[in-house]
Structures are given as C-alpha cells and as structure tokens.
CSV table of C-alpha atoms in Angstrom, one decimal:
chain,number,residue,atom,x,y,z
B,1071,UNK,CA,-31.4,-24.9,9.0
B,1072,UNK,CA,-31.8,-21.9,11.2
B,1073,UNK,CA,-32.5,-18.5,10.6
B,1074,UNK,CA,-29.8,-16.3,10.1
B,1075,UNK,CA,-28.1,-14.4,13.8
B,1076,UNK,CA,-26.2,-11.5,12.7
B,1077,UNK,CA,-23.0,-11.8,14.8
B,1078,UNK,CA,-22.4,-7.7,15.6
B,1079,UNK,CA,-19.8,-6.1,18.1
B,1080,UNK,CA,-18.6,-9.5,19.1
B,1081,UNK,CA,-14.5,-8.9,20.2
B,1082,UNK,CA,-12.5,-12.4,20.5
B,1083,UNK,CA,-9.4,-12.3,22.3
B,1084,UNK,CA,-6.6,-15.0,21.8
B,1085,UNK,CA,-3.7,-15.2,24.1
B,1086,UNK,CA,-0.7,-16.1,21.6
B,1087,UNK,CA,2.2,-15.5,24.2
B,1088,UNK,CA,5.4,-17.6,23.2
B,1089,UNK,CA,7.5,-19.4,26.0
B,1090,UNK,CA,10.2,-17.4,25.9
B,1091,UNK,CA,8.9,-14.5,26.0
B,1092,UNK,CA,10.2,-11.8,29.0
B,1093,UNK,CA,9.9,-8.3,30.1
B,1094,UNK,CA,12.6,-6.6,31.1
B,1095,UNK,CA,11.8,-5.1,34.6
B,1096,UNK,CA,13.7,-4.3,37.5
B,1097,UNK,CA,11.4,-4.5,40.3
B,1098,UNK,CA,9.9,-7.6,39.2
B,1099,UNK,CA,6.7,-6.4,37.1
B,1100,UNK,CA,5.1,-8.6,34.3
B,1101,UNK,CA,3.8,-6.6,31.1
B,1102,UNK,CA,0.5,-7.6,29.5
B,1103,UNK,CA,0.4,-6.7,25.5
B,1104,UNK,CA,-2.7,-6.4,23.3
B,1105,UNK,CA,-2.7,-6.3,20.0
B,1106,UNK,CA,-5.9,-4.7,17.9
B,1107,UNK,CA,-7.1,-3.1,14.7
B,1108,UNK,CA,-6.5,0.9,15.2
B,1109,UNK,CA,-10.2,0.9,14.1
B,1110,UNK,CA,-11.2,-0.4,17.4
B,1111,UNK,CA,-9.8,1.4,20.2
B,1112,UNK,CA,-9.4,-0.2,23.6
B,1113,UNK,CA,-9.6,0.5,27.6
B,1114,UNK,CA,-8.7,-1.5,30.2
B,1115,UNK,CA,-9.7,-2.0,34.0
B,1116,UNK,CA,-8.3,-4.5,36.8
B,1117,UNK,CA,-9.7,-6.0,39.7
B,1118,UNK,CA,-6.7,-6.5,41.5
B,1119,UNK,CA,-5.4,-2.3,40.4
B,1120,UNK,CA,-6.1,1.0,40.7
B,1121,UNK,CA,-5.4,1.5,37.2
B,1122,UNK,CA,-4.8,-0.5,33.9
B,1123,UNK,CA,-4.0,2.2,31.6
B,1124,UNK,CA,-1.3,1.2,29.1
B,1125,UNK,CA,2.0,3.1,29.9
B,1126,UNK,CA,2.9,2.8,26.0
B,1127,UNK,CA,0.4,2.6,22.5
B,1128,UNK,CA,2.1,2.3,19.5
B,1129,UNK,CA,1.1,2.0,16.1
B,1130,UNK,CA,2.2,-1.1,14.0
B,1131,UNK,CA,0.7,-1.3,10.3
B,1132,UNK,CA,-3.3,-0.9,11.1
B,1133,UNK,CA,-2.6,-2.7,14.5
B,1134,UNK,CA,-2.6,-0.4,17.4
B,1135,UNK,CA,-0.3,-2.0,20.0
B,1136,UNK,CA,-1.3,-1.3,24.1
B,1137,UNK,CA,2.1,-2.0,26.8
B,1138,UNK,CA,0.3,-2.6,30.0
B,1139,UNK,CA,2.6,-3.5,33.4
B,1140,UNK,CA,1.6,-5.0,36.6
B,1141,UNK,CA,2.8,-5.7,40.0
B,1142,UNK,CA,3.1,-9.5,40.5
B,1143,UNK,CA,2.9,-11.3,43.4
B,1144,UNK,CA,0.3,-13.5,46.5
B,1145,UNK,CA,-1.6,-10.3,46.9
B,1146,UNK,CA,-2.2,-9.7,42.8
B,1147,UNK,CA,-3.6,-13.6,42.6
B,1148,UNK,CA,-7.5,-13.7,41.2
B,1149,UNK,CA,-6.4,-11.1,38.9
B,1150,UNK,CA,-9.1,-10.3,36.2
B,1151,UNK,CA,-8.5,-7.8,32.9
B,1152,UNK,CA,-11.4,-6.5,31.5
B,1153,UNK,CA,-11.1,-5.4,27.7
B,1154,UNK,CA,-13.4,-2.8,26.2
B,1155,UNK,CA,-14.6,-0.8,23.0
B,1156,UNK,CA,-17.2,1.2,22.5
B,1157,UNK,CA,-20.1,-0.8,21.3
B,1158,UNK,CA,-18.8,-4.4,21.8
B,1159,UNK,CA,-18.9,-6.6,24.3
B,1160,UNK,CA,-16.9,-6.8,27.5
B,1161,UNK,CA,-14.0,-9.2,27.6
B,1162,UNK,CA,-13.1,-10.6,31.5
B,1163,UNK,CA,-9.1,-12.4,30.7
B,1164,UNK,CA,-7.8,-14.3,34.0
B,1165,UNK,CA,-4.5,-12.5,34.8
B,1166,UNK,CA,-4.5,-15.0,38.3
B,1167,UNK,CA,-1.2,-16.0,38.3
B,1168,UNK,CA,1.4,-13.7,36.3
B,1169,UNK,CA,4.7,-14.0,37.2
B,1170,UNK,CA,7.7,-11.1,37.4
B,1171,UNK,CA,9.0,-10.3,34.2
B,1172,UNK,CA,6.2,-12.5,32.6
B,1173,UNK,CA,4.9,-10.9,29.1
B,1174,UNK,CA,1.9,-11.9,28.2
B,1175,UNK,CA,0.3,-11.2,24.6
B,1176,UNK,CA,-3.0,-10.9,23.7
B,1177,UNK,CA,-4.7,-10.4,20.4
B,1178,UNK,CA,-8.1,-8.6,20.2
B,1179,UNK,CA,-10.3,-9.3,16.9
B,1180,UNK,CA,-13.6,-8.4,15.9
B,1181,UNK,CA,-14.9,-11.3,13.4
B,1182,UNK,CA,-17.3,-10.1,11.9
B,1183,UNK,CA,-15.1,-7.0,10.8
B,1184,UNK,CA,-14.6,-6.7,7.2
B,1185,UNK,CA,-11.2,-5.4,8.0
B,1186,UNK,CA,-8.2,-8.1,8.1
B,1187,UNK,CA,-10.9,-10.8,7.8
B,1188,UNK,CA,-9.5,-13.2,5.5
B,1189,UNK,CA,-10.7,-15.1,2.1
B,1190,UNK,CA,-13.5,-16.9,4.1
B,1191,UNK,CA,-15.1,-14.4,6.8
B,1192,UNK,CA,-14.5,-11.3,4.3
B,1193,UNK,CA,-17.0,-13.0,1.7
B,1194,UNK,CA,-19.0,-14.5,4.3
B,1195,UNK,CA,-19.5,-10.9,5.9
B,1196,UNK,CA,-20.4,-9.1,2.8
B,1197,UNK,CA,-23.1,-12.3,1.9
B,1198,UNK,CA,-24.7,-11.1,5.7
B,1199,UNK,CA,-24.6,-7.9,4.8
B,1200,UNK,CA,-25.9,-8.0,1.3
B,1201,UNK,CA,-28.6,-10.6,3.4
B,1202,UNK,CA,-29.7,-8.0,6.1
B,1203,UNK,CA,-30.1,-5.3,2.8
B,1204,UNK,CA,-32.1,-7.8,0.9
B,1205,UNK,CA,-30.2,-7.8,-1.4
B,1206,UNK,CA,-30.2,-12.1,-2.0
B,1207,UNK,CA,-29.0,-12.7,-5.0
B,1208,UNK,CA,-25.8,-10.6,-4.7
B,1209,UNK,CA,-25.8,-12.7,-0.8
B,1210,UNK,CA,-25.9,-15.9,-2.7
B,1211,UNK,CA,-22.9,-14.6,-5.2
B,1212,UNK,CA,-21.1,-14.0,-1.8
B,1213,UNK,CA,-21.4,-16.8,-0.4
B,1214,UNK,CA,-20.4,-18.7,-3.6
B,1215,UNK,CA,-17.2,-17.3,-4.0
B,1216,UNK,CA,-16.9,-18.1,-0.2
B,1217,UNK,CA,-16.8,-21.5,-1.1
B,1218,UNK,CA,-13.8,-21.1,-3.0
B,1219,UNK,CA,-12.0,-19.9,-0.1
B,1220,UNK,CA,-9.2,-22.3,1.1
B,1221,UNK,CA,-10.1,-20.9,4.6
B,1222,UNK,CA,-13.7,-21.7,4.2
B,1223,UNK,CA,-15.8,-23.1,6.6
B,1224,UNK,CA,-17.9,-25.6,4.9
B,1225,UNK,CA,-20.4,-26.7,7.1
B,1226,UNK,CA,-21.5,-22.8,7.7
B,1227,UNK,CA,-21.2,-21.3,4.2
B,1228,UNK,CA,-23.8,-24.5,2.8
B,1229,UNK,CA,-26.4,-22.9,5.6
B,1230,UNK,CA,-26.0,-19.6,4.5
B,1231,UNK,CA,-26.4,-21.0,1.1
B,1232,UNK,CA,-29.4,-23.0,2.1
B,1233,UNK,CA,-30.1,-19.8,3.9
B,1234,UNK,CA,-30.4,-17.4,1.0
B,1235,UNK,CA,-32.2,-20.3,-1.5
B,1236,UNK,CA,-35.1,-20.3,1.6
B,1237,UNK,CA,-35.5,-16.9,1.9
B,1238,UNK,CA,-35.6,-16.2,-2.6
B,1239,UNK,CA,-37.9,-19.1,-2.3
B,1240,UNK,CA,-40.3,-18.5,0.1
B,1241,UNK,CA,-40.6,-14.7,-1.4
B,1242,UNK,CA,-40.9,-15.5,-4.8
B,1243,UNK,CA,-43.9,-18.1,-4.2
B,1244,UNK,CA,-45.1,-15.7,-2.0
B,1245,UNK,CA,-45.4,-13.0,-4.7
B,1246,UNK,CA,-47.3,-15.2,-6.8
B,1247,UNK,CA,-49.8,-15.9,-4.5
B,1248,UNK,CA,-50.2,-12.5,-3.7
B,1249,UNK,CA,-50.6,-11.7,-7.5
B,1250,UNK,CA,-53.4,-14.7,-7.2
B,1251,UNK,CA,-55.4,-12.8,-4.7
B,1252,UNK,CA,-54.5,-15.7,-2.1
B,1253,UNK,CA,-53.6,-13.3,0.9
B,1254,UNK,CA,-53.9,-15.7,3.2
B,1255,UNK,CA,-51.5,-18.6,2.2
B,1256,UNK,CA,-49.5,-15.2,1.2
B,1257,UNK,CA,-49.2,-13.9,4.4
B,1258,UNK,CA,-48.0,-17.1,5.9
B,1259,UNK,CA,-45.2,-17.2,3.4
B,1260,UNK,CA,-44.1,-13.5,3.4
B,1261,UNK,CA,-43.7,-14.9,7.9
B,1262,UNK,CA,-41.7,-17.6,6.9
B,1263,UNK,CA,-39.1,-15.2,5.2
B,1264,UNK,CA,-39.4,-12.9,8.2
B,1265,UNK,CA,-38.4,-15.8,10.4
B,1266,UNK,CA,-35.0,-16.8,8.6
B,1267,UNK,CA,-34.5,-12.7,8.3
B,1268,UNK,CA,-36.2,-10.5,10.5
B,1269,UNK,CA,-34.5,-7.4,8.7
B,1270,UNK,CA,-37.0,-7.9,5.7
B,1271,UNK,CA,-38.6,-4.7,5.7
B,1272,UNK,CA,-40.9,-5.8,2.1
B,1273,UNK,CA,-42.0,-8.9,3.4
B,1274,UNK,CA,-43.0,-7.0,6.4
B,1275,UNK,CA,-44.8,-4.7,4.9
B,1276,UNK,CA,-46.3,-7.1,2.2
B,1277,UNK,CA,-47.4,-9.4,5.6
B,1278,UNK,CA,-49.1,-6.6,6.7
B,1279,UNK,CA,-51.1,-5.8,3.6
B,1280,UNK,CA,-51.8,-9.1,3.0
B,1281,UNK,CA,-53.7,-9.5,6.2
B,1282,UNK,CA,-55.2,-6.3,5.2
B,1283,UNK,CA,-56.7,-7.5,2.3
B,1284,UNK,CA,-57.6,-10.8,3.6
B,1285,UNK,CA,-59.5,-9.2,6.1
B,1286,UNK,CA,-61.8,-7.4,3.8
B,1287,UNK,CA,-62.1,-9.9,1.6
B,1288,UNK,CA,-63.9,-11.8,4.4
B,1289,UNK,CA,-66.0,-8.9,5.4
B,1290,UNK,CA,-66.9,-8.2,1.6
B,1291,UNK,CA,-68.1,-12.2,1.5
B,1292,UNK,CA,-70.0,-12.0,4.9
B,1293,UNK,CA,-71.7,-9.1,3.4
B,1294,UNK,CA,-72.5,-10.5,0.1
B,1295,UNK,CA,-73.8,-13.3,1.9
C-alpha cells in the first residue's frame, strides 16, 4: 500500500473519431472537434499554424463543443495540437498526418471531476476528498459504496480502503499513547499518518507537540538527575 496521490487538474483526451466520419470542405480542409465539460473551458495552439482558434463553440447539454479547421497537406505533416485550461495540464495530440475533409473527434475529461464522473470515480472522488479534509470515516463510507459500483475498479478502491483503515489506525493508537505520556512512540505514529496523507493538519500539529513535550521531558529527567 502507498500513500494516497491526490490526482488534481489532470485533463485526459480520447480521440473517438468514427471511420466514416467527413467534413464537408471545398478546398480540402480537415476539421478537428473537441468535446468538454462547459466547466472547463479550452484554448488551442498549433505548431504547424498561425492560429488554432475554433471557428465555431457550441453548447450541447453541459458539453461545450469547439469546430476547429486546418489546412492539410506535405507542408502541415509533424502537426502537433496543444489543449489547454486554466490550471490543468497541457495536452500535446499528434495532428501528423490529417487528411482533406478528415474530421477528427476528440473528447477532453477531467477524471477526477465530480461532474459526469460515473458510479465508480464520483464515489471514489468524494472518499479523496472527505480523505484530504480528514474526515475518514465518512472516506471509508465513500469508498464502500464505491464498491458497489458496477464500474468499480477493484484493485484501487481495496487501497483506498486499506488506505483509510491505516490512516484511523495509526491515529487512534497514536492518541492513546499520547494520553499515556509516551510522546515519543506518539510522535512516530502521528508521521506514519502524515506519510499515507500529508494534508493531516492534527497529526501535524500533534507531531509537533509531541516532540515538544518529549523534549522537556528529557531535560526535566537530566535535571532531576
């Protein structure tokens, strides 16, 4: 088990062009589609262009739909589309080889959105969220119902399970020592839960103390002695 990575401002794009699909174009230009939540608005730049800003946007559901047309051609080969949003990464999409009246779809996804997430990731994402706010045993709930999800992914919602169990573990024994007045063995528990979640602002703080008090226990006993 390792500790938890909290996926943020990740955008996956998926080309799911058909076959058959064309663009109707009289001088031989190819049209590149992307489809995203309106919630996450794109830009677009090209290698091989001076521009690649979408000639059409239109609004489908809570999809935002982008129309963007190139020249085709020897010269255009090597072409590379970059994808952007404010606060997510960069996606580079090889646009090498497109073809008059080609129409190429892409679809653009952030998944760790909450929005249009499905059964599995929506749970999964509200466990992680409900994780970084420390709140654990509503995490765990999420995570459980996750498991009923017939889009669940098994493998990683039983470590985020094992996840959560480490974490309520490690704090709880970690409590009791401190209520024991063992700071030290404390302190190296109240770590542990900082290493599987580094967002623990209480363990943190009770690391901190702990040291704290361990340290003047020490100087209390060397003067004593």
């Amino acid at each position: 088990m390792t500790p938890v990575a909290f996926a943020q401002n990740v955008l996956e794009v998926t080309d799911v062009s058909q076959p058959n699909d064309v663009y109707s174009s009289d001088d031989g230009k190819a049209v590149v589609v992307v489809k995203c939540n309106k919630t996450i608005p794109l830009m677009f730049e090209s290698t091989m262009d001076k521009t690649a800003d979408p000639y059409n946007i239109l609004a489908e559901g809570n999809d935002s739909i982008y129309y963007i047309e190139f020249p085709t051609g020897s010269r255009y080969r090597g072409r590379q589309l970059s994808i952007k949003s404010p606060g997510y990464n960069t996606v580079t999409i090889s646009l090498e080889d497109l073809k008059p009246k080609q129409a190429v779809t892409l679809l653009a996804v952030d998944p760790n959105s909450m929005v249009d997430a499905g059964c599995y990731r929506g749970h999964r994402n509200r466990g992680l969220e409900e994780l970084k706010k420390m709140n654990y045993n509503e995490a765990r709930i999420q995570f459980e119902v996750a498991t009923e999800c017939s889009d669940v992914d098994t493998i990683e919602n039983n470590e985020n399970l094992a996840l959560v169990d480490s974490i309520i573990y490690y704090r709880n024994k970690a409590e009791l020592l401190f209520n024991m007045h063992n700071y030290r063995e404390a302190a190296n528990l109240y770590k542990k839960v900082l290493m599987y979640n580094s967002y623990d602002s209480y363990a943190n703080d009770r690391q901190a103390e702990c040291m704290l008090k361990y340290v003047d226990e020490c100087s209390m006993t060397m003067e004593q002695a």
